[in-house]
PDB file of C-alpha atoms and ligand atoms in Angstrom:
ATOM      1  CA  UNK A   1     -74.524 -22.402 258.493  1.00 91.00           C
ATOM      2  CA  UNK A   2     -70.964 -23.128 257.269  1.00 97.00           C
ATOM      3  CA  UNK A   3     -69.049 -20.420 259.154  1.00 98.00           C
ATOM      4  CA  UNK A   4     -69.321 -18.320 262.303  1.00 98.00           C
ATOM      5  CA  UNK A   5     -67.817 -14.980 261.310  1.00 98.00           C
ATOM      6  CA  UNK A   6     -70.307 -12.630 262.913  1.00 98.00           C
ATOM      7  CA  UNK A   7     -73.063 -12.683 265.503  1.00 98.00           C
ATOM      8  CA  UNK A   8     -75.329 -11.784 262.577  1.00 98.00           C
ATOM      9  CA  UNK A   9     -74.718 -15.300 261.152  1.00 98.00           C
ATOM     10  CA  UNK A  10     -76.933 -16.783 263.884  1.00 98.00           C
ATOM     11  CA  UNK A  11     -80.691 -17.061 263.881  1.00 98.00           C
ATOM     12  CA  UNK A  12     -82.301 -16.698 267.315  1.00 98.00           C
ATOM     13  CA  UNK A  13     -82.887 -20.477 267.263  1.00 98.00           C
ATOM     14  CA  UNK A  14     -79.238 -21.261 266.460  1.00 98.00           C
ATOM     15  CA  UNK A  15     -78.097 -18.825 269.162  1.00 98.00           C
ATOM     16  CA  UNK A  16     -80.285 -20.458 271.783  1.00 98.00           C
ATOM     17  CA  UNK A  17     -79.309 -23.948 270.650  1.00 98.00           C
ATOM     18  CA  UNK A  18     -75.577 -23.148 271.075  1.00 98.00           C
ATOM     19  CA  UNK A  19     -76.161 -21.856 274.614  1.00 98.00           C
ATOM     20  CA  UNK A  20     -78.229 -24.928 275.511  1.00 98.00           C
ATOM     21  CA  UNK A  21     -75.582 -27.297 274.161  1.00 98.00           C
ATOM     22  CA  UNK A  22     -72.852 -25.308 275.951  1.00 98.00           C
ATOM     23  CA  UNK A  23     -74.688 -25.623 279.275  1.00 98.00           C
ATOM     24  CA  UNK A  24     -75.172 -29.365 278.705  1.00 98.00           C
ATOM     25  CA  UNK A  25     -71.493 -29.966 277.958  1.00 98.00           C
ATOM     26  CA  UNK A  26     -70.524 -27.800 280.947  1.00 98.00           C
ATOM     27  CA  UNK A  27     -72.569 -30.129 283.172  1.00 98.00           C
ATOM     28  CA  UNK A  28     -71.081 -33.206 281.501  1.00 98.00           C
ATOM     29  CA  UNK A  29     -67.558 -31.867 282.021  1.00 98.00           C
ATOM     30  CA  UNK A  30     -68.131 -31.156 285.688  1.00 98.00           C
ATOM     31  CA  UNK A  31     -69.655 -34.630 286.181  1.00 98.00           C
ATOM     32  CA  UNK A  32     -66.674 -36.208 284.417  1.00 98.00           C
ATOM     33  CA  UNK A  33     -68.830 -37.524 281.569  1.00 98.00           C
ATOM     34  CA  UNK A  34     -66.864 -37.720 278.298  1.00 98.00           C
ATOM     35  CA  UNK A  35     -68.421 -35.960 275.284  1.00 98.00           C
ATOM     36  CA  UNK A  36     -66.118 -36.733 272.338  1.00 98.00           C
ATOM     37  CA  UNK A  37     -68.363 -35.247 269.644  1.00 98.00           C
ATOM     38  CA  UNK A  38     -65.386 -34.260 267.470  1.00 98.00           C
ATOM     39  CA  UNK A  39     -63.313 -37.437 267.723  1.00 98.00           C
ATOM     40  CA  UNK A  40     -60.819 -37.619 264.886  1.00 97.00           C
ATOM     41  CA  UNK A  41     -61.375 -33.998 263.773  1.00 98.00           C
ATOM     42  CA  UNK A  42     -58.608 -31.415 263.427  1.00 98.00           C
ATOM     43  CA  UNK A  43     -58.895 -27.672 264.053  1.00 98.00           C
ATOM     44  CA  UNK A  44     -56.380 -25.129 262.746  1.00 98.00           C
ATOM     45  CA  UNK A  45     -55.967 -22.010 264.887  1.00 99.00           C
ATOM     46  CA  UNK A  46     -54.482 -19.118 262.895  1.00 98.00           C
ATOM     47  CA  UNK A  47     -53.399 -16.147 264.996  1.00 98.00           C
ATOM     48  CA  UNK A  48     -52.071 -12.800 263.750  1.00 98.00           C
ATOM     49  CA  UNK A  49     -52.383 -11.361 267.265  1.00 98.00           C
ATOM     50  CA  UNK A  50     -51.689 -12.428 270.854  1.00 98.00           C
ATOM     51  CA  UNK A  51     -54.187 -14.456 272.876  1.00 98.00           C
ATOM     52  CA  UNK A  52     -54.499 -16.173 276.240  1.00 98.00           C
ATOM     53  CA  UNK A  53     -58.173 -17.103 276.655  1.00 98.00           C
ATOM     54  CA  UNK A  54     -59.138 -17.776 273.043  1.00 98.00           C
ATOM     55  CA  UNK A  55     -56.134 -19.927 272.290  1.00 98.00           C
ATOM     56  CA  UNK A  56     -56.343 -21.989 275.483  1.00 98.00           C
ATOM     57  CA  UNK A  57     -60.121 -22.446 275.415  1.00 98.00           C
ATOM     58  CA  UNK A  58     -60.200 -23.617 271.792  1.00 99.00           C
ATOM     59  CA  UNK A  59     -57.193 -25.894 272.307  1.00 98.00           C
ATOM     60  CA  UNK A  60     -58.551 -27.457 275.510  1.00 98.00           C
ATOM     61  CA  UNK A  61     -62.058 -27.513 274.033  1.00 98.00           C
ATOM     62  CA  UNK A  62     -60.955 -29.560 271.018  1.00 98.00           C
ATOM     63  CA  UNK A  63     -59.068 -31.927 273.316  1.00 98.00           C
ATOM     64  CA  UNK A  64     -62.160 -32.421 275.491  1.00 98.00           C
ATOM     65  CA  UNK A  65     -64.230 -33.084 272.358  1.00 98.00           C
ATOM     66  CA  UNK A  66     -61.826 -35.836 271.333  1.00 98.00           C
ATOM     67  CA  UNK A  67     -60.221 -33.837 268.520  1.00 98.00           C
ATOM     68  CA  UNK A  68     -56.916 -32.125 267.879  1.00 98.00           C
ATOM     69  CA  UNK A  69     -56.043 -28.421 267.710  1.00 98.00           C
ATOM     70  CA  UNK A  70     -53.078 -27.039 265.838  1.00 98.00           C
ATOM     71  CA  UNK A  71     -51.761 -23.559 266.779  1.00 98.00           C
ATOM     72  CA  UNK A  72     -50.543 -21.579 263.775  1.00 98.00           C
ATOM     73  CA  UNK A  73     -48.887 -18.219 264.300  1.00 98.00           C
ATOM     74  CA  UNK A  74     -49.602 -16.716 260.914  1.00 97.00           C
ATOM     75  CA  UNK A  75     -46.099 -15.166 260.750  1.00 96.00           C
ATOM     76  CA  UNK A  76     -44.570 -18.645 260.964  1.00 97.00           C
ATOM     77  CA  UNK A  77     -46.666 -19.964 258.085  1.00 98.00           C
ATOM     78  CA  UNK A  78     -46.159 -19.070 254.417  1.00 97.00           C
ATOM     79  CA  UNK A  79     -48.912 -16.447 254.911  1.00 97.00           C
ATOM     80  CA  UNK A  80     -46.176 -14.438 256.613  1.00 96.00           C
ATOM     81  CA  UNK A  81     -44.113 -14.648 253.405  1.00 97.00           C
ATOM     82  CA  UNK A  82     -46.953 -13.640 251.109  1.00 97.00           C
ATOM     83  CA  UNK A  83     -48.750 -16.874 250.176  1.00 98.00           C
ATOM     84  CA  UNK A  84     -52.254 -15.699 249.405  1.00 98.00           C
ATOM     85  CA  UNK A  85     -55.206 -16.120 251.733  1.00 98.00           C
ATOM     86  CA  UNK A  86     -57.256 -18.020 249.077  1.00 98.00           C
ATOM     87  CA  UNK A  87     -54.412 -20.483 248.398  1.00 98.00           C
ATOM     88  CA  UNK A  88     -53.871 -21.038 252.115  1.00 98.00           C
ATOM     89  CA  UNK A  89     -57.606 -21.611 252.623  1.00 98.00           C
ATOM     90  CA  UNK A  90     -57.714 -24.169 249.802  1.00 98.00           C
ATOM     91  CA  UNK A  91     -54.715 -26.082 251.153  1.00 98.00           C
ATOM     92  CA  UNK A  92     -55.816 -26.034 254.786  1.00 98.00           C
ATOM     93  CA  UNK A  93     -59.217 -27.365 253.719  1.00 98.00           C
ATOM     94  CA  UNK A  94     -57.421 -30.542 252.573  1.00 98.00           C
ATOM     95  CA  UNK A  95     -55.865 -31.160 256.010  1.00 98.00           C
ATOM     96  CA  UNK A  96     -58.308 -29.805 258.547  1.00 98.00           C
ATOM     97  CA  UNK A  97     -62.005 -30.015 259.388  1.00 98.00           C
ATOM     98  CA  UNK A  98     -62.245 -26.468 260.786  1.00 98.00           C
ATOM     99  CA  UNK A  99     -60.269 -23.251 261.269  1.00 98.00           C
ATOM    100  CA  UNK A 100     -60.409 -20.423 263.777  1.00 99.00           C
ATOM    101  CA  UNK A 101     -58.804 -17.109 262.826  1.00 98.00           C
ATOM    102  CA  UNK A 102     -57.740 -14.038 264.808  1.00 98.00           C
ATOM    103  CA  UNK A 103     -56.772 -11.245 262.457  1.00 98.00           C
ATOM    104  CA  UNK A 104     -56.284  -7.511 262.219  1.00 98.00           C
ATOM    105  CA  UNK A 105     -58.627  -7.050 259.277  1.00 98.00           C
ATOM    106  CA  UNK A 106     -62.072  -8.654 259.328  1.00 98.00           C
ATOM    107  CA  UNK A 107     -61.857  -9.028 255.535  1.00 98.00           C
ATOM    108  CA  UNK A 108     -58.975 -11.505 255.917  1.00 98.00           C
ATOM    109  CA  UNK A 109     -61.371 -13.868 257.694  1.00 98.00           C
ATOM    110  CA  UNK A 110     -64.220 -13.377 255.218  1.00 98.00           C
ATOM    111  CA  UNK A 111     -61.835 -13.940 252.311  1.00 98.00           C
ATOM    112  CA  UNK A 112     -60.441 -17.106 253.919  1.00 98.00           C
ATOM    113  CA  UNK A 113     -63.953 -18.398 254.533  1.00 98.00           C
ATOM    114  CA  UNK A 114     -64.910 -17.742 250.921  1.00 98.00           C
ATOM    115  CA  UNK A 115     -62.171 -20.028 249.613  1.00 98.00           C
ATOM    116  CA  UNK A 116     -62.246 -22.645 252.415  1.00 98.00           C
ATOM    117  CA  UNK A 117     -64.511 -25.663 252.076  1.00 98.00           C
ATOM    118  CA  UNK A 118     -64.381 -26.194 255.858  1.00 98.00           C
ATOM    119  CA  UNK A 119     -66.042 -24.159 258.657  1.00 98.00           C
ATOM    120  CA  UNK A 120     -64.264 -20.943 259.651  1.00 98.00           C
ATOM    121  CA  UNK A 121     -64.762 -19.251 263.030  1.00 99.00           C
ATOM    122  CA  UNK A 122     -63.928 -15.619 263.831  1.00 99.00           C
ATOM    123  CA  UNK A 123     -61.660 -15.672 266.903  1.00 99.00           C
ATOM    124  CA  UNK A 124     -61.552 -11.815 266.900  1.00 99.00           C
ATOM    125  CA  UNK A 125     -61.087  -9.266 264.169  1.00 98.00           C
ATOM    126  CA  UNK A 126     -61.050  -5.471 264.151  1.00 98.00           C
ATOM    127  CA  UNK A 127     -64.815  -5.603 263.646  1.00 98.00           C
ATOM    128  CA  UNK A 128     -66.184  -8.381 265.836  1.00 98.00           C
ATOM    129  CA  UNK A 129     -65.551 -10.877 268.628  1.00 99.00           C
ATOM    130  CA  UNK A 130     -68.561 -13.187 268.314  1.00 99.00           C
ATOM    131  CA  UNK A 131     -67.171 -16.099 270.385  1.00 99.00           C
ATOM    132  CA  UNK A 132     -66.725 -13.724 273.312  1.00 99.00           C
ATOM    133  CA  UNK A 133     -70.352 -12.689 273.168  1.00 99.00           C
ATOM    134  CA  UNK A 134     -71.584 -16.301 273.114  1.00 99.00           C
ATOM    135  CA  UNK A 135     -69.598 -16.929 276.320  1.00 99.00           C
ATOM    136  CA  UNK A 136     -70.943 -13.735 277.867  1.00 99.00           C
ATOM    137  CA  UNK A 137     -74.497 -14.707 276.949  1.00 99.00           C
ATOM    138  CA  UNK A 138     -73.995 -18.026 278.735  1.00 99.00           C
ATOM    139  CA  UNK A 139     -72.697 -16.132 281.774  1.00 98.00           C
ATOM    140  CA  UNK A 140     -75.712 -13.820 281.797  1.00 98.00           C
ATOM    141  CA  UNK A 141     -78.123 -16.709 281.324  1.00 98.00           C
ATOM    142  CA  UNK A 142     -76.602 -18.555 284.270  1.00 98.00           C
ATOM    143  CA  UNK A 143     -76.945 -15.492 286.465  1.00 98.00           C
ATOM    144  CA  UNK A 144     -80.364 -14.182 285.380  1.00 97.00           C
ATOM    145  CA  UNK A 145     -82.122 -17.263 283.956  1.00 98.00           C
ATOM    146  CA  UNK A 146     -83.017 -15.672 280.644  1.00 97.00           C
ATOM    147  CA  UNK A 147     -81.555 -13.049 278.358  1.00 98.00           C
ATOM    148  CA  UNK A 148     -84.744 -11.500 277.037  1.00 98.00           C
ATOM    149  CA  UNK A 149     -85.425  -8.234 278.855  1.00 98.00           C
ATOM    150  CA  UNK A 150     -81.940  -7.768 280.318  1.00 98.00           C
ATOM    151  CA  UNK A 151     -80.341  -4.336 280.040  1.00 98.00           C
ATOM    152  CA  UNK A 152     -76.597  -4.418 279.428  1.00 98.00           C
ATOM    153  CA  UNK A 153     -74.602  -1.190 279.676  1.00 98.00           C
ATOM    154  CA  UNK A 154     -71.538  -0.866 277.459  1.00 99.00           C
ATOM    155  CA  UNK A 155     -69.161   1.803 278.778  1.00 98.00           C
ATOM    156  CA  UNK A 156     -66.006   2.935 276.970  1.00 98.00           C
ATOM    157  CA  UNK A 157     -64.722   2.136 273.503  1.00 98.00           C
ATOM    158  CA  UNK A 158     -67.193   1.209 270.750  1.00 98.00           C
ATOM    159  CA  UNK A 159     -64.917  -1.615 269.614  1.00 98.00           C
ATOM    160  CA  UNK A 160     -65.111  -5.163 268.206  1.00 98.00           C
ATOM    161  CA  UNK A 161     -66.611  -6.606 271.406  1.00 99.00           C
ATOM    162  CA  UNK A 162     -69.191  -3.803 271.565  1.00 99.00           C
ATOM    163  CA  UNK A 163     -70.174  -4.432 267.940  1.00 99.00           C
ATOM    164  CA  UNK A 164     -70.858  -8.121 268.568  1.00 99.00           C
ATOM    165  CA  UNK A 165     -72.783  -7.343 271.770  1.00 99.00           C
ATOM    166  CA  UNK A 166     -74.976  -4.803 269.979  1.00 99.00           C
ATOM    167  CA  UNK A 167     -75.768  -7.289 267.210  1.00 98.00           C
ATOM    168  CA  UNK A 168     -76.692  -9.930 269.796  1.00 99.00           C
ATOM    169  CA  UNK A 169     -79.590  -7.755 270.931  1.00 98.00           C
ATOM    170  CA  UNK A 170     -81.413  -9.140 267.883  1.00 98.00           C
ATOM    171  CA  UNK A 171     -81.243 -12.830 268.820  1.00 98.00           C
ATOM    172  CA  UNK A 172     -81.486 -12.403 272.591  1.00 98.00           C
ATOM    173  CA  UNK A 173     -83.900  -9.551 273.272  1.00 98.00           C
ATOM    174  CA  UNK A 174     -81.294  -7.836 275.462  1.00 98.00           C
ATOM    175  CA  UNK A 175     -81.254  -4.044 275.453  1.00 98.00           C
ATOM    176  CA  UNK A 176     -77.760  -2.603 274.962  1.00 99.00           C
ATOM    177  CA  UNK A 177     -77.208   0.826 276.557  1.00 98.00           C
ATOM    178  CA  UNK A 178     -74.078   2.342 275.034  1.00 99.00           C
ATOM    179  CA  UNK A 179     -71.991   5.226 276.349  1.00 99.00           C
ATOM    180  CA  UNK A 180     -68.765   6.030 274.492  1.00 98.00           C
ATOM    181  CA  UNK A 181     -66.778   9.239 274.056  1.00 98.00           C
ATOM    182  CA  UNK A 182     -67.523  11.185 270.875  1.00 98.00           C
ATOM    183  CA  UNK A 183     -65.651   9.706 267.935  1.00 98.00           C
ATOM    184  CA  UNK A 184     -65.475   6.217 269.475  1.00 98.00           C
ATOM    185  CA  UNK A 185     -68.985   5.033 268.660  1.00 98.00           C
ATOM    186  CA  UNK A 186     -69.535   1.404 267.628  1.00 98.00           C
ATOM    187  CA  UNK A 187     -69.571   0.359 263.977  1.00 98.00           C
ATOM    188  CA  UNK A 188     -72.579   1.787 262.145  1.00 98.00           C
ATOM    189  CA  UNK A 189     -73.095  -1.542 260.357  1.00 98.00           C
ATOM    190  CA  UNK A 190     -73.529  -3.335 263.699  1.00 98.00           C
ATOM    191  CA  UNK A 191     -75.957  -0.668 264.928  1.00 98.00           C
ATOM    192  CA  UNK A 192     -77.930  -0.844 261.678  1.00 98.00           C
ATOM    193  CA  UNK A 193     -78.103  -4.645 261.878  1.00 98.00           C
ATOM    194  CA  UNK A 194     -79.557  -4.345 265.381  1.00 98.00           C
ATOM    195  CA  UNK A 195     -82.024  -1.596 264.523  1.00 98.00           C
ATOM    196  CA  UNK A 196     -83.216  -3.205 261.283  1.00 98.00           C
ATOM    197  CA  UNK A 197     -83.821  -6.576 262.917  1.00 98.00           C
ATOM    198  CA  UNK A 198     -85.693  -5.640 266.064  1.00 98.00           C
ATOM    199  CA  UNK A 199     -82.679  -5.273 268.370  1.00 98.00           C
ATOM    200  CA  UNK A 200     -82.645  -2.663 271.106  1.00 98.00           C
ATOM    201  CA  UNK A 201     -79.682  -0.304 271.264  1.00 98.00           C
ATOM    202  CA  UNK A 202     -79.787   3.047 273.013  1.00 98.00           C
ATOM    203  CA  UNK A 203     -77.054   5.688 273.268  1.00 98.00           C
ATOM    204  CA  UNK A 204     -76.227   7.959 276.203  1.00 98.00           C
ATOM    205  CA  UNK A 205     -73.715  10.786 276.473  1.00 98.00           C
ATOM    206  CA  UNK A 206     -73.397  10.231 280.212  1.00 98.00           C
ATOM    207  CA  UNK A 207     -72.222   6.776 281.435  1.00 98.00           C
ATOM    208  CA  UNK A 208     -74.367   7.209 284.565  1.00 98.00           C
ATOM    209  CA  UNK A 209     -77.525   7.198 282.433  1.00 98.00           C
ATOM    210  CA  UNK A 210     -76.392   4.034 280.643  1.00 98.00           C
ATOM    211  CA  UNK A 211     -75.748   2.065 283.843  1.00 98.00           C
ATOM    212  CA  UNK A 212     -78.997   3.143 285.502  1.00 97.00           C
ATOM    213  CA  UNK A 213     -81.236   0.051 285.807  1.00 95.00           C
ATOM    214  CA  UNK A 214     -78.637  -2.119 284.046  1.00 97.00           C
ATOM    215  CA  UNK A 215     -78.355  -5.808 284.938  1.00 97.00           C
ATOM    216  CA  UNK A 216     -74.745  -5.861 283.773  1.00 98.00           C
ATOM    217  CA  UNK A 217     -72.080  -3.275 283.087  1.00 98.00           C
ATOM    218  CA  UNK A 218     -69.572  -4.249 280.431  1.00 98.00           C
ATOM    219  CA  UNK A 219     -66.299  -2.550 279.575  1.00 99.00           C
ATOM    220  CA  UNK A 220     -63.167  -3.415 277.618  1.00 98.00           C
ATOM    221  CA  UNK A 221     -59.725  -1.980 277.108  1.00 98.00           C
ATOM    222  CA  UNK A 222     -59.470   1.483 275.596  1.00 98.00           C
ATOM    223  CA  UNK A 223     -56.455   0.333 273.580  1.00 98.00           C
ATOM    224  CA  UNK A 224     -57.245  -2.695 271.464  1.00 98.00           C
ATOM    225  CA  UNK A 225     -54.551  -4.814 269.842  1.00 98.00           C
ATOM    226  CA  UNK A 226     -53.087  -2.864 266.940  1.00 96.00           C
ATOM    227  CA  UNK A 227     -53.880   0.559 268.467  1.00 97.00           C
ATOM    228  CA  UNK A 228     -50.722   0.915 270.557  1.00 96.00           C
ATOM    229  CA  UNK A 229     -49.495   3.878 268.481  1.00 97.00           C
ATOM    230  CA  UNK A 230     -52.570   5.985 269.354  1.00 97.00           C
ATOM    231  CA  UNK A 231     -52.539   5.086 273.047  1.00 97.00           C
ATOM    232  CA  UNK A 232     -51.693   8.538 274.464  1.00 96.00           C
ATOM    233  CA  UNK A 233     -54.375  10.278 272.431  1.00 95.00           C
ATOM    234  CA  UNK A 234     -57.025   7.697 273.325  1.00 97.00           C
ATOM    235  CA  UNK A 235     -56.256   7.733 277.051  1.00 97.00           C
ATOM    236  CA  UNK A 236     -57.020  11.477 277.112  1.00 97.00           C
ATOM    237  CA  UNK A 237     -60.310  11.029 275.267  1.00 98.00           C
ATOM    238  CA  UNK A 238     -61.598   8.366 277.683  1.00 98.00           C
ATOM    239  CA  UNK A 239     -61.372  10.425 280.879  1.00 97.00           C
ATOM    240  CA  UNK A 240     -64.742  10.045 282.636  1.00 97.00           C
ATOM    241  CA  UNK A 241     -65.493   6.607 281.171  1.00 98.00           C
ATOM    242  CA  UNK A 242     -63.732   4.477 283.797  1.00 98.00           C
ATOM    243  CA  UNK A 243     -65.767   1.706 285.408  1.00 98.00           C
ATOM    244  CA  UNK A 244     -65.112   2.544 289.046  1.00 98.00           C
ATOM    245  CA  UNK A 245     -67.089   2.154 292.295  1.00 98.00           C
ATOM    246  CA  UNK A 246     -68.881   5.470 291.864  1.00 98.00           C
ATOM    247  CA  UNK A 247     -70.289   4.295 288.537  1.00 98.00           C
ATOM    248  CA  UNK A 248     -71.014   0.754 289.720  1.00 98.00           C
ATOM    249  CA  UNK A 249     -73.050   2.133 292.644  1.00 96.00           C
ATOM    250  CA  UNK A 250     -75.451   3.726 290.161  1.00 95.00           C
ATOM    251  CA  UNK A 251     -76.499   0.287 288.853  1.00 94.00           C
ATOM    252  CA  UNK A 252     -78.754  -2.233 290.628  1.00 91.00           C
ATOM    253  CA  UNK A 253     -77.242  -3.942 293.696  1.00 92.00           C
ATOM    254  CA  UNK A 254     -77.242  -7.312 291.934  1.00 94.00           C
ATOM    255  CA  UNK A 255     -75.807  -5.979 288.660  1.00 97.00           C
ATOM    256  CA  UNK A 256     -72.755  -7.846 287.464  1.00 98.00           C
ATOM    257  CA  UNK A 257     -69.550  -6.471 286.005  1.00 98.00           C
ATOM    258  CA  UNK A 258     -68.334  -7.881 282.708  1.00 99.00           C
ATOM    259  CA  UNK A 259     -64.972  -7.479 280.972  1.00 98.00           C
ATOM    260  CA  UNK A 260     -63.727  -9.728 278.181  1.00 98.00           C
ATOM    261  CA  UNK A 261     -60.134  -9.410 279.494  1.00 98.00           C
ATOM    262  CA  UNK A 262     -57.275  -8.683 279.344  1.00 98.00           C
ATOM    263  CA  UNK A 263     -58.017  -5.764 281.706  1.00 98.00           C
ATOM    264  CA  UNK A 264     -55.862  -2.689 282.007  1.00 98.00           C
ATOM    265  CA  UNK A 265     -56.418  -2.176 285.700  1.00 98.00           C
ATOM    266  CA  UNK A 266     -56.504   1.488 286.631  1.00 98.00           C
ATOM    267  CA  UNK A 267     -57.499   2.536 283.100  1.00 98.00           C
ATOM    268  CA  UNK A 268     -60.947   1.319 281.955  1.00 98.00           C
ATOM    269  CA  UNK A 269     -61.666  -0.512 285.231  1.00 98.00           C
ATOM    270  CA  UNK A 270     -60.443  -0.202 288.802  1.00 98.00           C
ATOM    271  CA  UNK A 271     -59.072  -3.045 290.950  1.00 98.00           C
ATOM    272  CA  UNK A 272     -61.896  -2.472 293.396  1.00 98.00           C
ATOM    273  CA  UNK A 273     -64.551  -3.140 290.726  1.00 98.00           C
ATOM    274  CA  UNK A 274     -62.947  -6.069 288.913  1.00 98.00           C
ATOM    275  CA  UNK A 275     -62.145  -7.753 292.241  1.00 98.00           C
ATOM    276  CA  UNK A 276     -65.558  -6.985 293.772  1.00 98.00           C
ATOM    277  CA  UNK A 277     -68.297  -9.476 294.644  1.00 97.00           C
ATOM    278  CA  UNK A 278     -70.215  -8.202 291.605  1.00 98.00           C
ATOM    279  CA  UNK A 279     -67.477  -9.194 289.175  1.00 98.00           C
ATOM    280  CA  UNK A 280     -68.511 -11.837 286.665  1.00 98.00           C
ATOM    281  CA  UNK A 281     -65.262 -11.738 284.706  1.00 98.00           C
ATOM    282  CA  UNK A 282     -63.818 -15.086 285.806  1.00 98.00           C
ATOM    283  CA  UNK A 283     -67.049 -16.903 284.922  1.00 98.00           C
ATOM    284  CA  UNK A 284     -67.000 -15.088 281.593  1.00 98.00           C
ATOM    285  CA  UNK A 285     -63.468 -16.315 280.922  1.00 98.00           C
ATOM    286  CA  UNK A 286     -64.347 -19.913 281.862  1.00 98.00           C
ATOM    287  CA  UNK A 287     -67.454 -19.848 279.704  1.00 99.00           C
ATOM    288  CA  UNK A 288     -65.327 -19.225 276.615  1.00 99.00           C
ATOM    289  CA  UNK A 289     -64.529 -22.929 276.835  1.00 99.00           C
ATOM    290  CA  UNK A 290     -68.108 -24.143 277.103  1.00 99.00           C
ATOM    291  CA  UNK A 291     -69.636 -21.776 274.539  1.00 99.00           C
ATOM    292  CA  UNK A 292     -66.931 -22.384 271.940  1.00 98.00           C
ATOM    293  CA  UNK A 293     -67.147 -26.149 272.333  1.00 98.00           C
ATOM    294  CA  UNK A 294     -70.803 -25.824 271.392  1.00 98.00           C
ATOM    295  CA  UNK A 295     -69.943 -23.651 268.371  1.00 98.00           C
ATOM    296  CA  UNK A 296     -67.336 -26.196 267.260  1.00 98.00           C
ATOM    297  CA  UNK A 297     -69.747 -29.103 267.603  1.00 98.00           C
ATOM    298  CA  UNK A 298     -72.501 -27.326 265.702  1.00 98.00           C
ATOM    299  CA  UNK A 299     -70.166 -26.437 262.813  1.00 98.00           C
ATOM    300  CA  UNK A 300     -67.989 -29.553 262.669  1.00 98.00           C
ATOM    301  CA  UNK A 301     -70.330 -32.423 263.563  1.00 94.00           C
ATOM    302  CA  UNK A 302     -73.374 -32.646 261.342  1.00 80.00           C
ATOM    303  CA  UNK A 303     -74.720 -35.775 262.968  1.00 80.00           C
ATOM    304  CA  UNK A 304     -75.398 -34.546 266.493  1.00 76.00           C
TER     305      UNK A 304
HETATM  306  N1   CP B   1     -61.043 -12.146 275.685  1.00 95.78           N
HETATM  307  C1   CP B   1     -60.134 -12.658 274.841  1.00 95.78           C
HETATM  308  O1   CP B   1     -60.387 -12.925 273.663  1.00 95.78           O
HETATM  309  O2   CP B   1     -58.930 -12.907 275.427  1.00 95.78           O
HETATM  310  P1   CP B   1     -57.593 -13.311 274.686  1.00 95.78           P
HETATM  311  O3   CP B   1     -57.137 -12.123 273.880  1.00 95.78           O
HETATM  312  O4   CP B   1     -56.618 -13.645 275.799  1.00 95.78           O
HETATM  313  O5   CP B   1     -57.843 -14.485 273.786  1.00 95.78           O
HETATM  314  N1  NVA B   2     -60.973  -5.108 272.118  1.00 95.78           N
HETATM  315  C1  NVA B   2     -59.880  -5.970 272.498  1.00 95.78           C
HETATM  316  C2  NVA B   2     -60.391  -7.323 272.889  1.00 95.78           C
HETATM  317  C3  NVA B   2     -59.336  -8.278 273.362  1.00 95.78           C
HETATM  318  C4  NVA B   2     -59.879  -9.636 273.673  1.00 95.78           C
HETATM  319  C5  NVA B   2     -58.897  -6.064 271.341  1.00 95.78           C
HETATM  320  O1  NVA B   2     -59.320  -6.160 270.189  1.00 95.78           O
HETATM  321  O2  NVA B   2     -57.688  -6.050 271.612  1.00 95.78           O
END
């Protein structure tokens, strides 16, 4: 595997291997044991959109692996003045040993990867957020021991995070129970990938039916980056899809609440839920670091 652009790039074995390596490096980090598997390597981090977690976790992750991370706001590079994606990919491949990219269009990342001779990692596009789902899988594995057989409810917008989660049903054996308003269903390509490869994805009109018997309830913002101009319209369409205490009570007592963050408290999730004992969101955020370090090592160090 050269790149990590989509959850569908991973075999079940590669998926499991990344989670195992992530858990090992998490233990090493907490025991103060150095693990400089990427000493001397340089990672470019190209961002078209804002980021807190992704940027910090990749930057700190590279530092902890003994490498260097270079933040590149795409507007401040010649990309912002029209230098082509293929030319940029060719040039960056001469300086760097890996690139992460957060873009509006997924095709920008796939085009970059096509012309880059170095590994390229999707750090979020309009279609997918695969690094997020690796971190969430680590979080679920820590809590429940194994992923196979878990039922994860997705409530709200069928967005990039939902698409990656649905695809991950193939490698993990998790069942994804989706409830979105009409017109906001997840990407058909992601659903087809799951269905054609033995993944389990089920759809419910009523969020209550989706959360029933769920081990985790996952939601995300109703207004993703780049959708600010349709905010008013979307807010109206999502009435009834808020993750609040009434909905949480319908799930098992030990079900955990997931949210990739940033949260829009009072919209898709209430304070009471995100701050409850069942909230797994802070572990999820921390696990971005551990899961992504494992992805970086697997793509950028062929000897380990
Ligand atoms: N969850 C996530 O990707 O957060 P950031 O947008 O802060 O990177
Ligand atoms: N769906 C959100 C995720 C943010 C991490 C977005 O694309 O803005």
